[in-house]
Amino acid sequence: PIRGIGYAYEVKANDLLENHLFKAGAFLTANLRNTDIWGEYSYVANKLDWTFRYDRKVLSQDTETDAQKIRFNRFALTATYPFNLLSRLSLTGMYSTNRLFSQYSLASQEDYAGYAGTQLHYVFDNTIAEGENLRTGMRISLQAEAHKDLINTGDFVRLGADVRYYKKLSNSFYLATRFSASHQMGSKTQAAMLGGMENWLFNKQETRTQESPLGLANLAHRDVFMSQFVAPLRGFAFNKLSGNSHLLLNVELRLPVKSLLSMESSSLLNSVQLVGFTDVGTAWSGSSPFAKTNGFNTNLYGGNTNPFRASVTDYRNPFLVGYGFGARATIFGYFVKFDYAFGLENKEVKSPISY
């Protein structure tokens, strides 16, 4: 989300028996400077599946006084064991590198880190697709990962959970709920950034007076690609809150328009859905989101060219609430979403935001 609009392309190939699977893809932005490339090979002839994957991401940023580039590379080997058709367990070993260097001054020393890591991931999924964006059933995703910087000192452990439940209430209404949470420990924790919506066109970033992976001067930190972007929390901009932990609850009521029609219509009209939603979430650093000493309640003012610098701590309701309505449709083969949301922060309703 920090690189703006781009074009993504993916190719797939397999042998006749589908024992060997090949995938590759790329993402390119309009300025041709921020790119992703990735490749993946899977061997699935036996019950234990093996996957090797390579990812490379580049972020180039400019300000009036500085310019920098961040390059992220990751090599990962994953073994996946399916218990049955509904659940599986995956174990991944990986090595990630983050390299930040200045494009403004050759005298500036580059900042480099190399993380060796492992991840354990369990998935249970009995959902059944009844149409585009319409499901019934439950999906549970639990994961634990640990990373250690081999170049510098430091490490972190991240625990996460994502639970989704879908229910058909009637021929016209579907209920979709999601709960996600994460917590990190260690000397080099990577923040979870809460706010906004996935694949948001013309997205906005929150102007922060607190330090975050996106930086205070529009220059991101070296390890930004190892951070989490947590969404949706509609009614707010990207990176509204950040911290070592997060909680997020999403509830959507979906109404497919075709269920109200008594006759056949066009494919476009049949794909239209109307939705109402509520999002509730928070992100914090410290023991509890209600502690006055957590990062949510502390703001920094001044500094840089200002000779005065102050740290102000107050108490606010740590939970943000977003609510509103929207529509979904498949247009020229693309699934398109539009949401209109209001944000509720500390008992104050914010101006609406379109997604």
Short mmCIF file of C-alpha atoms in Angstrom, two decimals:
data_model
loop_
_atom_site.label_atom_id
_atom_site.label_comp_id
_atom_site.label_asym_id
_atom_site.label_seq_id
_atom_site.Cartn_x
_atom_site.Cartn_y
_atom_site.Cartn_z
CA PRO A 1 0.00 0.00 0.00
CA ILE A 2 2.93 2.41 0.46
CA ARG A 3 3.89 2.17 -3.22
CA GLY A 4 0.63 3.25 -4.84
CA ILE A 5 -1.11 1.97 -7.96
CA GLY A 6 0.63 -0.60 -10.10
CA TYR A 7 0.14 -3.50 -12.48
CA ALA A 8 0.47 -7.11 -11.33
CA TYR A 9 0.95 -10.09 -13.63
CA GLU A 10 1.12 -13.80 -12.77
CA VAL A 11 1.83 -16.94 -14.81
CA LYS A 12 1.34 -20.60 -13.85
CA ALA A 13 2.52 -23.87 -15.38
CA ASN A 14 2.43 -27.55 -14.43
CA ASP A 15 3.20 -30.98 -15.83
CA LEU A 16 0.51 -33.36 -17.08
CA LEU A 17 0.15 -35.14 -13.72
CA GLU A 18 0.30 -31.85 -11.79
CA ASN A 19 3.14 -33.11 -9.58
CA HIS A 20 5.32 -30.11 -10.43
CA LEU A 21 3.83 -26.61 -10.19
CA PHE A 22 5.53 -23.43 -11.33
CA LYS A 23 4.34 -19.91 -10.56
CA ALA A 24 5.88 -16.50 -11.15
CA GLY A 25 4.69 -12.94 -10.94
CA ALA A 26 5.65 -9.29 -11.00
CA PHE A 27 4.27 -5.97 -9.76
CA LEU A 28 5.28 -2.69 -11.37
CA THR A 29 4.24 0.86 -10.46
CA ALA A 30 3.81 3.76 -12.86
CA ASN A 31 7.18 5.34 -11.96
CA LEU A 32 8.97 2.05 -12.81
CA ARG A 33 10.98 2.33 -9.58
CA ASN A 34 8.91 0.31 -7.11
CA THR A 35 8.71 -3.32 -8.15
CA ASP A 36 8.02 -6.84 -6.92
CA ILE A 37 9.13 -10.06 -8.54
CA TRP A 38 8.57 -13.54 -7.20
CA GLY A 39 8.87 -17.15 -8.27
CA GLU A 40 7.65 -20.40 -6.76
CA TYR A 41 8.17 -24.11 -7.41
CA SER A 42 6.11 -26.83 -5.70
CA TYR A 43 6.53 -30.59 -5.67
CA VAL A 44 3.22 -32.22 -4.67
CA ALA A 45 3.56 -35.87 -5.79
CA ASN A 46 3.52 -37.19 -2.20
CA LYS A 47 1.40 -36.41 0.83
CA LEU A 48 4.10 -34.05 2.13
CA ASP A 49 4.24 -31.04 -0.23
CA TRP A 50 7.41 -29.02 -0.75
CA THR A 51 7.54 -25.42 -1.98
CA PHE A 52 10.50 -23.17 -2.67
CA ARG A 53 9.79 -19.46 -3.11
CA TYR A 54 11.82 -16.33 -3.85
CA ASP A 55 10.54 -12.76 -3.28
CA ARG A 56 12.17 -9.44 -4.15
CA LYS A 57 10.63 -6.04 -3.36
CA VAL A 58 11.96 -2.54 -4.01
CA LEU A 59 10.79 0.75 -2.51
CA SER A 60 12.24 4.03 -3.77
CA GLN A 61 11.32 7.26 -1.94
CA ASP A 62 12.16 10.93 -2.44
CA THR A 63 11.71 14.08 -0.36
CA GLU A 64 12.91 17.66 -0.89
CA THR A 65 16.04 16.98 1.13
CA ASP A 66 16.72 13.25 0.80
CA ALA A 67 16.20 10.15 -1.31
CA GLN A 68 16.55 6.48 -0.44
CA LYS A 69 15.92 2.96 -1.74
CA ILE A 70 15.04 -0.20 0.17
CA ARG A 71 15.62 -3.66 -1.30
CA PHE A 72 14.05 -6.74 0.29
CA ASN A 73 14.92 -10.33 -0.67
CA ARG A 74 13.59 -13.55 0.82
CA PHE A 75 14.33 -17.23 0.16
CA ALA A 76 11.85 -19.67 1.74
CA LEU A 77 11.43 -23.45 1.80
CA THR A 78 8.07 -24.79 3.05
CA ALA A 79 6.91 -28.31 3.91
CA THR A 80 3.13 -28.76 4.13
CA TYR A 81 1.38 -31.77 5.63
CA PRO A 82 -2.40 -32.07 5.06
CA PHE A 83 -4.22 -33.85 7.87
CA ASN A 84 -7.33 -34.12 5.69
CA LEU A 85 -9.19 -32.11 3.06
CA LEU A 86 -9.97 -29.36 5.58
CA SER A 87 -6.78 -28.79 7.59
CA ARG A 88 -3.02 -28.61 7.07
CA LEU A 89 0.18 -27.72 8.89
CA SER A 90 3.10 -25.90 7.25
CA LEU A 91 6.67 -25.40 8.44
CA THR A 92 8.82 -22.80 6.69
CA GLY A 93 12.49 -21.95 6.94
CA MET A 94 13.52 -18.63 5.43
CA TYR A 95 16.28 -16.08 5.07
CA SER A 96 15.41 -12.41 4.50
CA THR A 97 17.66 -9.46 3.71
CA ASN A 98 16.81 -5.76 4.03
CA ARG A 99 19.14 -3.19 2.47
CA LEU A 100 18.62 0.57 2.76
CA PHE A 101 20.92 3.06 1.05
CA SER A 102 20.83 6.76 0.29
CA GLN A 103 20.44 7.99 -3.28
CA TYR A 104 21.15 11.54 -2.16
CA SER A 105 24.62 11.20 -0.68
CA LEU A 106 27.27 8.64 -1.61
CA ALA A 107 28.96 9.29 1.72
CA SER A 108 26.01 7.83 3.64
CA GLN A 109 26.66 4.29 4.79
CA GLU A 110 24.12 1.66 3.76
CA ASP A 111 22.00 -0.06 6.40
CA TYR A 112 21.88 -3.84 5.98
CA ALA A 113 20.23 -6.67 7.92
CA GLY A 114 19.87 -10.41 7.35
CA TYR A 115 17.19 -12.36 9.22
CA ALA A 116 17.12 -16.14 9.55
CA GLY A 117 13.60 -17.23 10.43
CA THR A 118 11.11 -20.03 10.77
CA GLN A 119 7.32 -20.10 10.67
CA LEU A 120 4.72 -22.64 11.79
CA HIS A 121 1.30 -22.19 10.20
CA TYR A 122 -1.92 -24.16 10.78
CA VAL A 123 -5.04 -23.73 8.62
CA PHE A 124 -8.53 -25.18 9.00
CA ASP A 125 -10.94 -24.32 6.19
CA ASN A 126 -14.39 -25.82 5.59
CA THR A 127 -15.82 -22.82 3.72
CA ILE A 128 -17.93 -23.38 0.62
CA ALA A 129 -18.12 -20.76 -2.12
CA GLU A 130 -21.70 -19.99 -3.13
CA GLY A 131 -20.76 -17.13 -5.43
CA GLU A 132 -18.30 -14.29 -5.83
CA ASN A 133 -17.59 -12.93 -2.33
CA LEU A 134 -20.30 -15.21 -0.89
CA ARG A 135 -19.26 -18.10 1.38
CA THR A 136 -20.53 -20.28 4.19
CA GLY A 137 -18.43 -22.03 6.82
CA MET A 138 -15.38 -21.22 8.93
CA ARG A 139 -11.70 -20.60 8.29
CA ILE A 140 -9.06 -20.57 11.06
CA SER A 141 -5.44 -19.55 10.53
CA LEU A 142 -2.90 -19.75 13.39
CA GLN A 143 0.78 -18.94 12.98
CA ALA A 144 3.95 -18.43 14.96
CA GLU A 145 7.21 -17.14 13.52
CA ALA A 146 10.64 -16.25 14.86
CA HIS A 147 13.42 -14.21 13.20
CA LYS A 148 16.99 -13.48 14.26
CA ASP A 149 19.23 -10.83 12.70
CA LEU A 150 22.51 -12.55 11.82
CA ILE A 151 24.23 -9.35 10.67
CA ASN A 152 23.37 -7.18 13.66
CA THR A 153 22.06 -8.14 17.08
CA GLY A 154 18.37 -8.59 17.74
CA ASP A 155 15.42 -10.88 17.15
CA PHE A 156 11.64 -11.01 17.34
CA VAL A 157 8.80 -13.51 17.67
CA ARG A 158 5.36 -12.90 16.15
CA LEU A 159 2.17 -14.79 17.06
CA GLY A 160 -0.96 -14.34 15.00
CA ALA A 161 -4.53 -15.60 14.60
CA ASP A 162 -7.18 -15.01 11.91
CA VAL A 163 -10.67 -16.50 12.32
CA ARG A 164 -13.43 -16.02 9.74
CA TYR A 165 -17.02 -17.19 9.92
CA TYR A 166 -19.55 -16.98 7.11
CA LYS A 167 -23.27 -17.75 7.45
CA LYS A 168 -26.22 -17.61 5.10
CA LEU A 169 -29.02 -15.91 7.01
CA SER A 170 -31.64 -16.17 4.26
CA ASN A 171 -31.89 -16.33 0.48
CA SER A 172 -31.02 -12.64 0.41
CA PHE A 173 -28.57 -12.02 3.26
CA TYR A 174 -25.11 -13.38 4.09
CA LEU A 175 -23.17 -12.58 7.27
CA ALA A 176 -19.36 -12.41 7.13
CA THR A 177 -17.31 -11.95 10.30
CA ARG A 178 -13.56 -11.87 10.88
CA PHE A 179 -11.40 -11.61 13.99
CA SER A 180 -7.64 -11.13 13.78
CA ALA A 181 -4.97 -10.56 16.41
CA SER A 182 -1.20 -10.51 16.70
CA HIS A 183 1.45 -10.03 19.36
CA GLN A 184 5.22 -9.60 19.08
CA MET A 185 8.11 -10.05 21.47
CA GLY A 186 11.84 -9.38 21.18
CA SER A 187 14.39 -6.62 20.78
CA LYS A 188 13.58 -5.89 17.11
CA THR A 189 9.82 -6.16 16.89
CA GLN A 190 8.21 -5.12 13.60
CA ALA A 191 5.13 -2.96 14.06
CA ALA A 192 1.62 -3.87 12.96
CA MET A 193 0.11 -0.88 11.11
CA LEU A 194 -3.67 -0.65 11.40
CA GLY A 195 -6.07 1.28 9.18
CA GLY A 196 -7.40 1.64 5.67
CA MET A 197 -8.36 -1.09 3.25
CA GLU A 198 -6.56 -3.62 1.04
CA ASN A 199 -5.96 -2.57 -2.59
CA TRP A 200 -7.25 0.94 -1.89
CA LEU A 201 -7.02 3.16 -4.97
CA PHE A 202 -5.71 6.67 -4.24
CA ASN A 203 -4.96 5.61 -0.67
CA LYS A 204 -4.11 8.00 2.14
CA GLN A 205 -1.56 7.65 4.93
CA GLU A 206 -2.08 9.00 8.41
CA THR A 207 0.15 11.94 9.40
CA ARG A 208 1.76 10.70 12.59
CA THR A 209 3.64 12.41 15.41
CA GLN A 210 4.84 8.99 16.61
CA GLU A 211 7.60 6.88 15.14
CA SER A 212 6.41 4.05 12.87
CA PRO A 213 7.85 1.84 10.09
CA LEU A 214 6.78 4.48 7.54
CA GLY A 215 8.96 7.13 9.25
CA LEU A 216 8.16 10.67 10.29
CA ALA A 217 9.76 12.32 7.23
CA ASN A 218 8.06 10.16 4.55
CA LEU A 219 11.10 7.89 4.45
CA ALA A 220 10.37 4.33 5.57
CA HIS A 221 12.53 2.30 7.91
CA ARG A 222 14.83 -0.45 6.63
CA ASP A 223 12.65 -3.37 7.78
CA VAL A 224 9.33 -1.98 6.53
CA PHE A 225 8.67 -5.05 4.35
CA MET A 226 8.74 -7.26 7.46
CA SER A 227 6.01 -5.20 9.13
CA GLN A 228 2.30 -6.01 8.97
CA PHE A 229 -0.35 -3.93 7.22
CA VAL A 230 -3.56 -4.80 9.09
CA ALA A 231 -6.85 -4.05 7.32
CA PRO A 232 -9.66 -3.37 6.82
CA LEU A 233 -10.36 -0.65 9.36
CA ARG A 234 -12.53 1.60 7.24
CA GLY A 235 -13.15 5.21 8.21
CA PHE A 236 -9.41 5.80 8.74
CA ALA A 237 -6.23 6.13 6.68
CA PHE A 238 -3.34 3.69 6.47
CA ASN A 239 -1.14 3.52 9.56
CA LYS A 240 -3.69 5.23 11.76
CA LEU A 241 -2.33 3.19 14.66
CA SER A 242 0.76 1.01 14.96
CA GLY A 243 2.31 -1.14 17.65
CA ASN A 244 3.63 -4.54 18.65
CA SER A 245 0.11 -5.93 19.08
CA HIS A 246 -3.25 -5.53 17.38
CA LEU A 247 -6.89 -6.61 17.64
CA LEU A 248 -9.41 -6.27 14.80
CA LEU A 249 -13.05 -7.33 14.36
CA ASN A 250 -14.91 -6.99 11.04
CA VAL A 251 -18.63 -7.64 10.49
CA GLU A 252 -20.30 -7.40 7.06
CA LEU A 253 -23.88 -8.00 6.00
CA ARG A 254 -23.96 -8.83 2.28
CA LEU A 255 -26.99 -8.64 0.00
CA PRO A 256 -26.63 -10.04 -3.57
CA VAL A 257 -28.93 -8.01 -5.81
CA LYS A 258 -29.75 -11.03 -7.98
CA SER A 259 -31.63 -12.57 -5.03
CA LEU A 260 -34.15 -9.72 -5.32
CA LEU A 261 -34.71 -10.07 -9.06
CA SER A 262 -37.55 -12.17 -10.37
CA MET A 263 -36.07 -12.56 -13.86
CA GLU A 264 -32.68 -13.15 -15.43
CA SER A 265 -30.54 -10.06 -15.89
CA SER A 266 -27.11 -9.12 -17.19
CA SER A 267 -23.97 -10.68 -15.72
CA LEU A 268 -22.95 -7.28 -14.38
CA LEU A 269 -26.21 -6.75 -12.49
CA ASN A 270 -26.13 -10.34 -11.23
CA SER A 271 -22.69 -9.71 -9.70
CA VAL A 272 -23.72 -6.58 -7.75
CA GLN A 273 -23.79 -6.85 -3.96
CA LEU A 274 -24.81 -4.25 -1.39
CA VAL A 275 -23.08 -4.37 2.00
CA GLY A 276 -23.24 -2.76 5.42
CA PHE A 277 -20.24 -3.10 7.71
CA THR A 278 -18.67 -2.32 11.07
CA ASP A 279 -14.95 -2.50 11.92
CA VAL A 280 -13.53 -2.28 15.45
CA GLY A 281 -9.79 -2.39 16.11
CA THR A 282 -6.74 -1.15 17.96
CA ALA A 283 -2.95 -1.44 17.83
CA TRP A 284 -0.60 -0.72 20.72
CA SER A 285 2.84 -1.20 22.23
CA GLY A 286 3.12 -2.23 25.85
CA SER A 287 1.23 -4.46 28.21
CA SER A 288 -2.30 -3.33 27.36
CA PRO A 289 -4.13 -0.97 24.97
CA PHE A 290 -5.65 0.70 28.06
CA ALA A 291 -2.27 1.52 29.67
CA LYS A 292 -1.47 5.24 29.64
CA THR A 293 2.17 4.47 28.87
CA ASN A 294 1.50 2.68 25.60
CA GLY A 295 2.50 4.27 22.29
CA PHE A 296 -1.09 5.14 21.38
CA ASN A 297 -1.31 7.76 24.12
CA THR A 298 2.11 9.38 23.58
CA ASN A 299 2.76 11.99 20.89
CA LEU A 300 5.96 13.86 20.05
CA TYR A 301 5.89 17.50 18.97
CA GLY A 302 8.67 19.75 17.70
CA GLY A 303 12.21 18.70 16.93
CA ASN A 304 14.09 18.92 13.60
CA THR A 305 14.27 22.67 12.82
CA ASN A 306 12.11 23.52 15.83
CA PRO A 307 14.33 24.14 18.89
CA PHE A 308 11.58 22.89 21.19
CA ARG A 309 10.63 19.24 21.55
CA ALA A 310 7.87 17.85 23.78
CA SER A 311 6.44 14.43 24.56
CA VAL A 312 2.75 14.61 25.51
CA THR A 313 0.93 11.68 27.11
CA ASP A 314 -2.85 11.64 27.54
CA TYR A 315 -5.54 8.98 27.76
CA ARG A 316 -7.91 8.18 24.90
CA ASN A 317 -10.18 5.27 24.08
CA PRO A 318 -7.75 2.91 22.32
CA PHE A 319 -10.41 1.29 20.11
CA LEU A 320 -11.35 2.80 16.75
CA VAL A 321 -14.72 2.09 15.15
CA GLY A 322 -15.56 2.34 11.47
CA TYR A 323 -19.01 1.86 9.97
CA GLY A 324 -20.73 2.47 6.66
CA PHE A 325 -22.05 0.89 3.49
CA GLY A 326 -20.73 -0.15 0.11
CA ALA A 327 -21.16 -2.13 -3.09
CA ARG A 328 -19.35 -4.94 -4.91
CA ALA A 329 -19.46 -5.94 -8.58
CA THR A 330 -17.48 -7.80 -11.23
CA ILE A 331 -16.64 -5.39 -14.04
CA PHE A 332 -14.74 -6.62 -17.14
CA GLY A 333 -13.57 -9.62 -15.15
CA TYR A 334 -12.30 -7.57 -12.18
CA PHE A 335 -13.91 -7.73 -8.74
CA VAL A 336 -14.42 -4.08 -7.75
CA LYS A 337 -15.34 -2.77 -4.30
CA PHE A 338 -16.59 0.64 -3.17
CA ASP A 339 -17.07 1.54 0.51
CA TYR A 340 -18.19 4.76 2.16
CA ALA A 341 -17.16 4.80 5.81
CA PHE A 342 -17.33 6.97 8.90
CA GLY A 343 -14.72 6.71 11.63
CA LEU A 344 -15.45 6.99 15.34
CA GLU A 345 -12.43 7.99 17.44
CA ASN A 346 -12.63 8.90 21.11
CA LYS A 347 -16.42 9.51 20.82
CA GLU A 348 -15.91 11.83 17.82
CA VAL A 349 -17.29 10.97 14.37
CA LYS A 350 -14.77 11.76 11.65
CA SER A 351 -15.46 12.97 8.11
CA PRO A 352 -16.40 10.10 5.80
CA ILE A 353 -13.80 8.45 3.57
CA SER A 354 -14.39 6.67 0.25
CA TYR A 355 -12.59 3.43 -0.56
#
